[in-house]
Tab-separated table of C-alpha atoms in Angstrom:
chain	number	residue	atom	x	y	z
A	52	UNK	CA	181.381	-24.998	-24.889
A	53	UNK	CA	182.778	-25.843	-28.275
A	54	UNK	CA	185.779	-27.979	-29.114
A	55	UNK	CA	187.933	-27.393	-32.194
A	56	UNK	CA	186.238	-30.197	-34.150
A	57	UNK	CA	182.805	-28.751	-33.343
A	58	UNK	CA	183.911	-25.285	-34.436
A	59	UNK	CA	185.099	-26.814	-37.709
A	60	UNK	CA	181.748	-28.504	-38.289
A	61	UNK	CA	179.698	-25.401	-37.496
A	62	UNK	CA	181.938	-23.180	-39.615
A	63	UNK	CA	181.375	-25.454	-42.623
A	64	UNK	CA	177.592	-25.262	-42.163
A	65	UNK	CA	177.910	-21.482	-42.317
A	66	UNK	CA	180.332	-21.621	-45.242
A	67	UNK	CA	183.193	-19.861	-43.461
A	68	UNK	CA	186.603	-20.819	-42.098
A	69	UNK	CA	187.374	-21.645	-38.494
A	70	UNK	CA	189.450	-18.482	-38.034
A	71	UNK	CA	186.470	-16.352	-38.990
A	72	UNK	CA	184.100	-18.494	-36.932
A	73	UNK	CA	186.224	-18.087	-33.812
A	74	UNK	CA	186.272	-14.325	-34.272
A	75	UNK	CA	182.563	-13.955	-34.985
A	76	UNK	CA	180.826	-16.557	-32.876
A	77	UNK	CA	182.897	-17.413	-29.819
A	78	UNK	CA	183.677	-15.841	-26.464
A	79	UNK	CA	186.097	-16.628	-23.668
A	80	UNK	CA	189.015	-16.801	-26.040
A	81	UNK	CA	187.432	-19.220	-28.442
A	82	UNK	CA	186.201	-21.729	-25.890
A	83	UNK	CA	182.464	-20.990	-25.701
A	84	UNK	CA	179.782	-20.106	-28.215
A	85	UNK	CA	178.623	-16.527	-28.087
A	86	UNK	CA	175.236	-15.748	-26.537
A	87	UNK	CA	172.813	-12.956	-27.282
A	88	UNK	CA	172.572	-10.184	-24.697
A	89	UNK	CA	169.393	-11.712	-23.249
A	90	UNK	CA	170.844	-15.192	-22.953
A	91	UNK	CA	170.079	-17.510	-25.903
A	92	UNK	CA	172.791	-19.041	-28.037
A	93	UNK	CA	173.736	-16.851	-30.999
A	94	UNK	CA	172.626	-19.621	-33.373
A	95	UNK	CA	169.120	-20.000	-31.970
A	96	UNK	CA	166.504	-18.463	-34.255
A	97	UNK	CA	162.718	-18.556	-34.353
A	98	UNK	CA	162.978	-21.397	-36.857
A	99	UNK	CA	165.508	-23.359	-34.834
A	100	UNK	CA	169.254	-23.812	-34.650
A	101	UNK	CA	171.266	-22.350	-37.546
A	102	UNK	CA	173.969	-24.989	-37.191
A	103	UNK	CA	171.752	-27.923	-36.236
A	104	UNK	CA	173.384	-30.357	-38.666
A	105	UNK	CA	176.722	-29.861	-36.904
A	106	UNK	CA	175.608	-28.740	-33.451
A	107	UNK	CA	178.031	-29.381	-30.589
A	108	UNK	CA	177.948	-32.521	-28.482
A	109	UNK	CA	176.500	-30.723	-25.464
A	110	UNK	CA	173.453	-29.785	-27.592
A	111	UNK	CA	173.162	-33.251	-29.137
A	112	UNK	CA	173.237	-34.888	-25.723
A	113	UNK	CA	170.517	-32.766	-24.131
A	114	UNK	CA	168.660	-33.713	-21.920
A	115	UNK	CA	171.630	-35.867	-20.968
A	116	UNK	CA	174.812	-34.405	-19.556
A	117	UNK	CA	178.191	-36.083	-19.713
A	118	UNK	CA	181.023	-35.934	-17.225
A	119	UNK	CA	184.417	-37.579	-17.254
A	120	UNK	CA	186.851	-38.234	-14.470
A	121	UNK	CA	190.606	-37.755	-14.576
A	122	UNK	CA	191.022	-41.161	-16.229
A	123	UNK	CA	188.478	-40.329	-18.917
A	124	UNK	CA	185.752	-42.582	-17.540
A	125	UNK	CA	182.336	-41.251	-18.492
A	126	UNK	CA	179.103	-40.787	-16.624
A	127	UNK	CA	175.806	-39.615	-18.029
A	128	UNK	CA	172.978	-38.005	-16.113
A	129	UNK	CA	169.697	-36.266	-16.813
A	130	UNK	CA	169.490	-32.475	-16.881
A	131	UNK	CA	166.612	-30.692	-15.176
A	132	UNK	CA	163.839	-30.065	-17.707
A	133	UNK	CA	163.877	-26.542	-19.066
A	134	UNK	CA	160.332	-25.102	-18.975
A	135	UNK	CA	160.719	-23.395	-22.352
A	136	UNK	CA	162.102	-26.489	-24.072
A	137	UNK	CA	159.597	-28.354	-26.247
A	138	UNK	CA	161.555	-31.591	-26.300
A	139	UNK	CA	159.925	-34.652	-24.801
A	140	UNK	CA	161.865	-35.988	-21.866
A	141	UNK	CA	161.312	-39.450	-20.507
A	142	UNK	CA	163.147	-41.951	-18.380
A	143	UNK	CA	162.534	-45.012	-20.504
A	144	UNK	CA	165.319	-46.671	-22.460
A	145	UNK	CA	169.066	-46.701	-22.004
A	146	UNK	CA	171.803	-44.112	-22.464
A	147	UNK	CA	173.362	-46.246	-25.202
A	148	UNK	CA	170.059	-46.398	-27.097
A	149	UNK	CA	169.630	-42.635	-26.784
A	150	UNK	CA	173.152	-41.954	-28.078
A	151	UNK	CA	172.521	-44.251	-31.021
A	152	UNK	CA	169.122	-42.764	-31.837
A	153	UNK	CA	170.522	-39.235	-31.861
A	154	UNK	CA	173.528	-40.092	-34.027
A	155	UNK	CA	175.843	-38.987	-31.236
A	156	UNK	CA	178.408	-41.769	-31.436
A	157	UNK	CA	180.758	-40.202	-34.047
A	158	UNK	CA	180.764	-36.823	-32.291
A	159	UNK	CA	181.355	-38.529	-28.963
A	160	UNK	CA	184.258	-40.433	-30.474
A	161	UNK	CA	186.018	-37.210	-31.446
A	162	UNK	CA	185.413	-35.711	-27.994
A	163	UNK	CA	186.951	-38.779	-26.410
A	164	UNK	CA	190.035	-38.439	-28.618
A	165	UNK	CA	190.451	-34.773	-27.649
A	166	UNK	CA	189.927	-35.818	-24.026
A	167	UNK	CA	192.839	-38.273	-24.345
A	168	UNK	CA	194.998	-35.479	-25.709
A	169	UNK	CA	193.913	-33.176	-22.894
A	170	UNK	CA	194.934	-35.736	-20.272
A	171	UNK	CA	198.245	-36.260	-22.064
A	172	UNK	CA	198.868	-32.490	-21.941
A	173	UNK	CA	198.029	-32.386	-18.241
A	174	UNK	CA	200.528	-35.197	-17.695
A	175	UNK	CA	203.187	-33.212	-19.538
A	176	UNK	CA	202.413	-30.066	-17.565
A	177	UNK	CA	202.691	-31.992	-14.317
A	178	UNK	CA	206.104	-33.179	-15.442
A	179	UNK	CA	207.046	-29.588	-16.166
A	180	UNK	CA	205.779	-28.607	-12.738
A	181	UNK	CA	203.731	-25.695	-14.024
A	182	UNK	CA	200.303	-27.016	-13.128
A	183	UNK	CA	199.714	-23.853	-11.110
A	184	UNK	CA	199.553	-21.788	-14.274
A	185	UNK	CA	196.729	-23.913	-15.656
A	186	UNK	CA	194.750	-23.543	-12.466
A	187	UNK	CA	194.822	-19.761	-12.734
A	188	UNK	CA	193.300	-18.971	-16.125
A	189	UNK	CA	192.659	-15.337	-15.225
A	190	UNK	CA	196.343	-14.695	-14.631
A	191	UNK	CA	198.891	-13.809	-17.268
A	192	UNK	CA	199.307	-17.336	-18.580
A	193	UNK	CA	196.446	-17.407	-21.142
A	194	UNK	CA	197.428	-14.166	-22.811
A	195	UNK	CA	201.005	-15.298	-22.978
A	196	UNK	CA	199.892	-18.654	-24.241
A	197	UNK	CA	197.884	-17.049	-27.010
A	198	UNK	CA	200.882	-15.020	-28.055
A	199	UNK	CA	202.961	-18.153	-28.032
A	200	UNK	CA	200.585	-19.890	-30.441
A	201	UNK	CA	202.321	-20.535	-33.689
A	202	UNK	CA	199.326	-20.605	-36.030
A	203	UNK	CA	197.576	-17.691	-37.633
A	204	UNK	CA	194.591	-18.038	-35.344
A	205	UNK	CA	193.671	-14.770	-33.732
A	206	UNK	CA	195.647	-12.684	-36.146
A	207	UNK	CA	194.485	-9.117	-36.013
A	208	UNK	CA	192.306	-9.756	-32.972
A	209	UNK	CA	192.607	-8.027	-29.629
A	210	UNK	CA	194.573	-10.205	-27.187
A	211	UNK	CA	191.593	-10.895	-24.924
A	212	UNK	CA	189.489	-11.969	-27.911
A	213	UNK	CA	192.134	-14.136	-29.533
A	214	UNK	CA	191.888	-17.918	-29.022
A	215	UNK	CA	193.875	-19.253	-26.088
A	216	UNK	CA	195.748	-21.602	-28.363
A	217	UNK	CA	196.380	-21.788	-32.087
A	218	UNK	CA	195.297	-25.448	-31.901
A	219	UNK	CA	191.705	-24.280	-31.448
A	220	UNK	CA	191.718	-23.076	-35.041
A	221	UNK	CA	191.743	-26.213	-37.194
A	222	UNK	CA	191.989	-24.431	-40.558
A	223	UNK	CA	194.992	-22.394	-39.409
A	224	UNK	CA	196.609	-25.368	-37.671
A	225	UNK	CA	196.269	-27.575	-40.741
A	226	UNK	CA	197.533	-24.824	-43.051
A	227	UNK	CA	200.663	-24.635	-40.921
A	228	UNK	CA	200.943	-28.427	-40.759
A	229	UNK	CA	200.649	-28.657	-44.536
A	230	UNK	CA	203.282	-25.974	-44.957
A	231	UNK	CA	205.694	-27.548	-42.456
A	232	UNK	CA	205.298	-31.136	-43.589
A	233	UNK	CA	204.766	-30.422	-47.266
A	234	UNK	CA	201.844	-32.823	-47.472
A	235	UNK	CA	198.230	-32.465	-48.505
A	236	UNK	CA	195.648	-32.389	-45.727
A	237	UNK	CA	191.988	-33.352	-46.124
A	238	UNK	CA	189.391	-30.640	-46.476
A	239	UNK	CA	186.352	-32.732	-45.571
A	240	UNK	CA	185.377	-32.459	-41.929
A	241	UNK	CA	186.172	-35.889	-40.501
A	242	UNK	CA	189.455	-36.138	-42.409
A	243	UNK	CA	190.479	-32.685	-41.221
A	244	UNK	CA	189.664	-33.554	-37.603
A	245	UNK	CA	191.725	-36.748	-37.853
A	246	UNK	CA	194.659	-34.754	-39.208
A	247	UNK	CA	194.253	-32.128	-36.496
A	248	UNK	CA	194.464	-34.816	-33.829
A	249	UNK	CA	197.484	-36.314	-35.577
A	250	UNK	CA	199.214	-32.927	-35.721
A	251	UNK	CA	198.675	-32.292	-32.000
A	252	UNK	CA	199.836	-35.802	-31.136
A	253	UNK	CA	203.014	-35.339	-33.184
A	254	UNK	CA	203.668	-32.061	-31.348
A	255	UNK	CA	203.173	-33.819	-27.993
A	256	UNK	CA	205.403	-36.702	-29.142
A	257	UNK	CA	208.109	-34.150	-29.858
A	258	UNK	CA	207.699	-32.462	-26.468
A	259	UNK	CA	207.818	-35.825	-24.694
A	260	UNK	CA	210.936	-36.864	-26.572
A	261	UNK	CA	212.623	-33.627	-25.526
A	262	UNK	CA	211.647	-34.207	-21.904
A	263	UNK	CA	213.037	-37.721	-21.946
A	264	UNK	CA	211.629	-40.713	-20.049
A	265	UNK	CA	209.099	-39.962	-17.321
B	17	UNK	CA	217.851	-30.997	-10.667
B	18	UNK	CA	215.942	-33.100	-13.160
B	19	UNK	CA	213.297	-30.406	-13.590
B	20	UNK	CA	215.949	-27.777	-14.178
B	21	UNK	CA	217.315	-29.872	-17.037
B	22	UNK	CA	213.846	-30.525	-18.434
B	23	UNK	CA	213.024	-26.841	-18.584
B	24	UNK	CA	216.080	-26.248	-20.712
B	25	UNK	CA	215.000	-28.832	-23.261
B	26	UNK	CA	211.473	-27.479	-23.853
B	27	UNK	CA	211.166	-23.907	-25.029
B	28	UNK	CA	209.213	-21.301	-23.126
B	29	UNK	CA	207.096	-20.892	-26.238
B	30	UNK	CA	206.140	-24.580	-26.211
B	31	UNK	CA	205.416	-24.555	-22.485
B	32	UNK	CA	203.111	-21.587	-22.897
B	33	UNK	CA	201.428	-23.127	-25.904
B	34	UNK	CA	200.946	-26.353	-23.967
B	35	UNK	CA	199.442	-24.472	-21.025
B	36	UNK	CA	197.208	-22.417	-23.310
B	37	UNK	CA	195.981	-25.469	-25.223
B	38	UNK	CA	195.272	-27.418	-22.039
B	39	UNK	CA	193.375	-24.420	-20.625
B	40	UNK	CA	191.404	-24.034	-23.868
B	41	UNK	CA	190.478	-27.733	-23.996
B	42	UNK	CA	189.678	-27.607	-20.298
B	43	UNK	CA	186.947	-25.063	-20.966
B	44	UNK	CA	185.927	-26.261	-24.425
B	45	UNK	CA	185.281	-29.806	-23.257
B	46	UNK	CA	183.883	-28.959	-19.854
B	47	UNK	CA	186.769	-29.983	-17.635
B	48	UNK	CA	185.941	-26.955	-15.539
B	49	UNK	CA	187.973	-28.024	-12.532
B	50	UNK	CA	190.851	-29.633	-14.350
B	51	UNK	CA	192.116	-33.105	-13.741
B	52	UNK	CA	192.605	-32.637	-10.048
B	53	UNK	CA	188.940	-32.771	-9.190
B	54	UNK	CA	188.017	-35.231	-11.866
B	55	UNK	CA	186.291	-33.004	-14.369
B	56	UNK	CA	182.824	-31.537	-14.407
B	57	UNK	CA	179.552	-32.057	-16.167
B	58	UNK	CA	179.314	-30.416	-19.574
B	59	UNK	CA	177.155	-27.425	-18.901
B	60	UNK	CA	175.362	-27.136	-15.602
B	61	UNK	CA	175.296	-29.348	-12.571
B	62	UNK	CA	172.659	-31.996	-12.701
B	63	UNK	CA	170.527	-32.019	-9.604
B	64	UNK	CA	167.354	-33.959	-9.186
B	65	UNK	CA	166.182	-31.374	-6.663
B	66	UNK	CA	166.289	-28.619	-9.267
B	67	UNK	CA	164.404	-30.906	-11.668
B	68	UNK	CA	161.564	-31.223	-9.145
B	69	UNK	CA	161.563	-27.521	-8.429
B	70	UNK	CA	161.254	-26.682	-12.101
B	71	UNK	CA	158.446	-29.221	-12.573
B	72	UNK	CA	156.251	-27.724	-9.867
B	73	UNK	CA	157.342	-24.090	-9.975
B	74	UNK	CA	154.327	-22.655	-11.798
B	75	UNK	CA	151.790	-25.353	-11.024
B	76	UNK	CA	148.153	-24.225	-10.811
B	77	UNK	CA	144.776	-25.752	-10.066
B	78	UNK	CA	142.244	-24.729	-12.678
B	79	UNK	CA	138.460	-24.827	-12.356
B	80	UNK	CA	136.491	-25.488	-15.564
B	81	UNK	CA	132.878	-25.310	-16.653
B	82	UNK	CA	133.068	-27.590	-19.660
B	83	UNK	CA	135.913	-26.085	-21.617
B	84	UNK	CA	135.495	-22.651	-20.037
B	85	UNK	CA	138.080	-21.707	-17.450
B	86	UNK	CA	136.323	-20.258	-14.404
B	87	UNK	CA	139.189	-19.801	-12.028
B	88	UNK	CA	142.860	-20.538	-11.587
B	89	UNK	CA	144.697	-20.865	-8.297
B	90	UNK	CA	148.433	-21.328	-7.701
B	91	UNK	CA	149.452	-24.105	-5.358
B	92	UNK	CA	149.812	-22.933	-1.747
B	93	UNK	CA	153.507	-22.483	-0.994
B	94	UNK	CA	153.539	-25.155	1.724
B	95	UNK	CA	152.059	-27.707	-0.700
B	96	UNK	CA	154.449	-26.649	-3.418
B	97	UNK	CA	157.429	-26.982	-1.101
B	98	UNK	CA	156.372	-30.488	-0.122
B	99	UNK	CA	155.939	-31.654	-3.720
B	100	UNK	CA	159.294	-30.160	-4.643
B	101	UNK	CA	161.060	-31.813	-1.733
B	102	UNK	CA	161.083	-35.416	-2.868
B	103	UNK	CA	160.051	-37.496	-5.869
B	104	UNK	CA	158.077	-39.778	-3.547
B	105	UNK	CA	156.090	-36.912	-1.997
B	106	UNK	CA	152.302	-36.991	-2.353
B	107	UNK	CA	149.393	-34.771	-1.301
B	108	UNK	CA	145.693	-35.558	-1.152
B	109	UNK	CA	142.981	-33.074	-2.040
B	110	UNK	CA	139.802	-33.415	0.010
B	111	UNK	CA	136.557	-31.486	-0.178
B	112	UNK	CA	135.154	-30.320	3.178
B	113	UNK	CA	132.107	-28.385	4.336
B	114	UNK	CA	131.834	-27.065	7.875
B	115	UNK	CA	134.613	-29.343	8.927
B	116	UNK	CA	133.011	-32.443	7.469
B	117	UNK	CA	134.673	-34.462	4.748
B	118	UNK	CA	132.456	-34.638	1.680
B	119	UNK	CA	134.770	-36.250	-0.828
B	120	UNK	CA	138.374	-37.213	-1.403
B	121	UNK	CA	139.197	-35.656	-4.744
B	122	UNK	CA	142.342	-37.618	-5.266
B	123	UNK	CA	146.073	-37.769	-4.797
B	124	UNK	CA	148.827	-35.769	-6.485
B	125	UNK	CA	152.258	-37.366	-6.717
B	126	UNK	CA	155.418	-35.344	-7.032
B	127	UNK	CA	156.592	-37.633	-9.833
B	128	UNK	CA	154.013	-38.214	-12.559
């Protein structure tokens, strides 16, 4: 799994843009990191993770796992130990102390913000009464949704390889936002993520205003 | 009636983009079952049972002469199954000869 902000961070470690990263290193229409044929993550090398400095939250959290309910409330639990993993796993300490020690808090903060946006989108979809299309990702909806994306993400890619949504591609989304609004957008990672969230929220604000009061 | 009006105010393009973005975030952030079932753990399901199974899966008893390994024996499947069944499970290893207990060699706890 890899959210848009995580793709941005990893792409910067590799010195490429998010559009290129999505094309080269993701599967399932830009939603998961690519794996080698025999299983390991594409970034795992004999000397470690190639994108360790900006590895996704799910990697930072290990051996903890995180789940959220429909209201966004979080739970953490311990993964089964992987025999080939050299990490030391213990049961001492608290989740909060672990998150702090691993420098997870900022990354978790961004994931929570995207989670809020996700729940807002689900609320909008429920109002539009098209929830059934979300529950059937293998149907026509994703391909249509990708075509409906207004950014440049996925340009030149086969439809089943293109990202599900142009919002997954932060560089492309912000280029369009800059062009539409005529304002400068930050290039550093955290500033770009904040602008990406702002751009999505403005789009949702517009959709909600067109729908009228709930 | 209200829904009919709503659909006219939001373009098909926006509806599809909304659905696509929600589906993408659903997978990207691990909401595998959507909001209806309350989300899912990022990655795999966490099960203590699997944790125990992995811990004991390739357990062996090794016999040493000093630092020299003389023999290695996997745990009998019945013992393994018991240790994997519960964190509180224990087994004792006892040395016998012709049915007579010579020595209790100790206890192995599932959780150590």
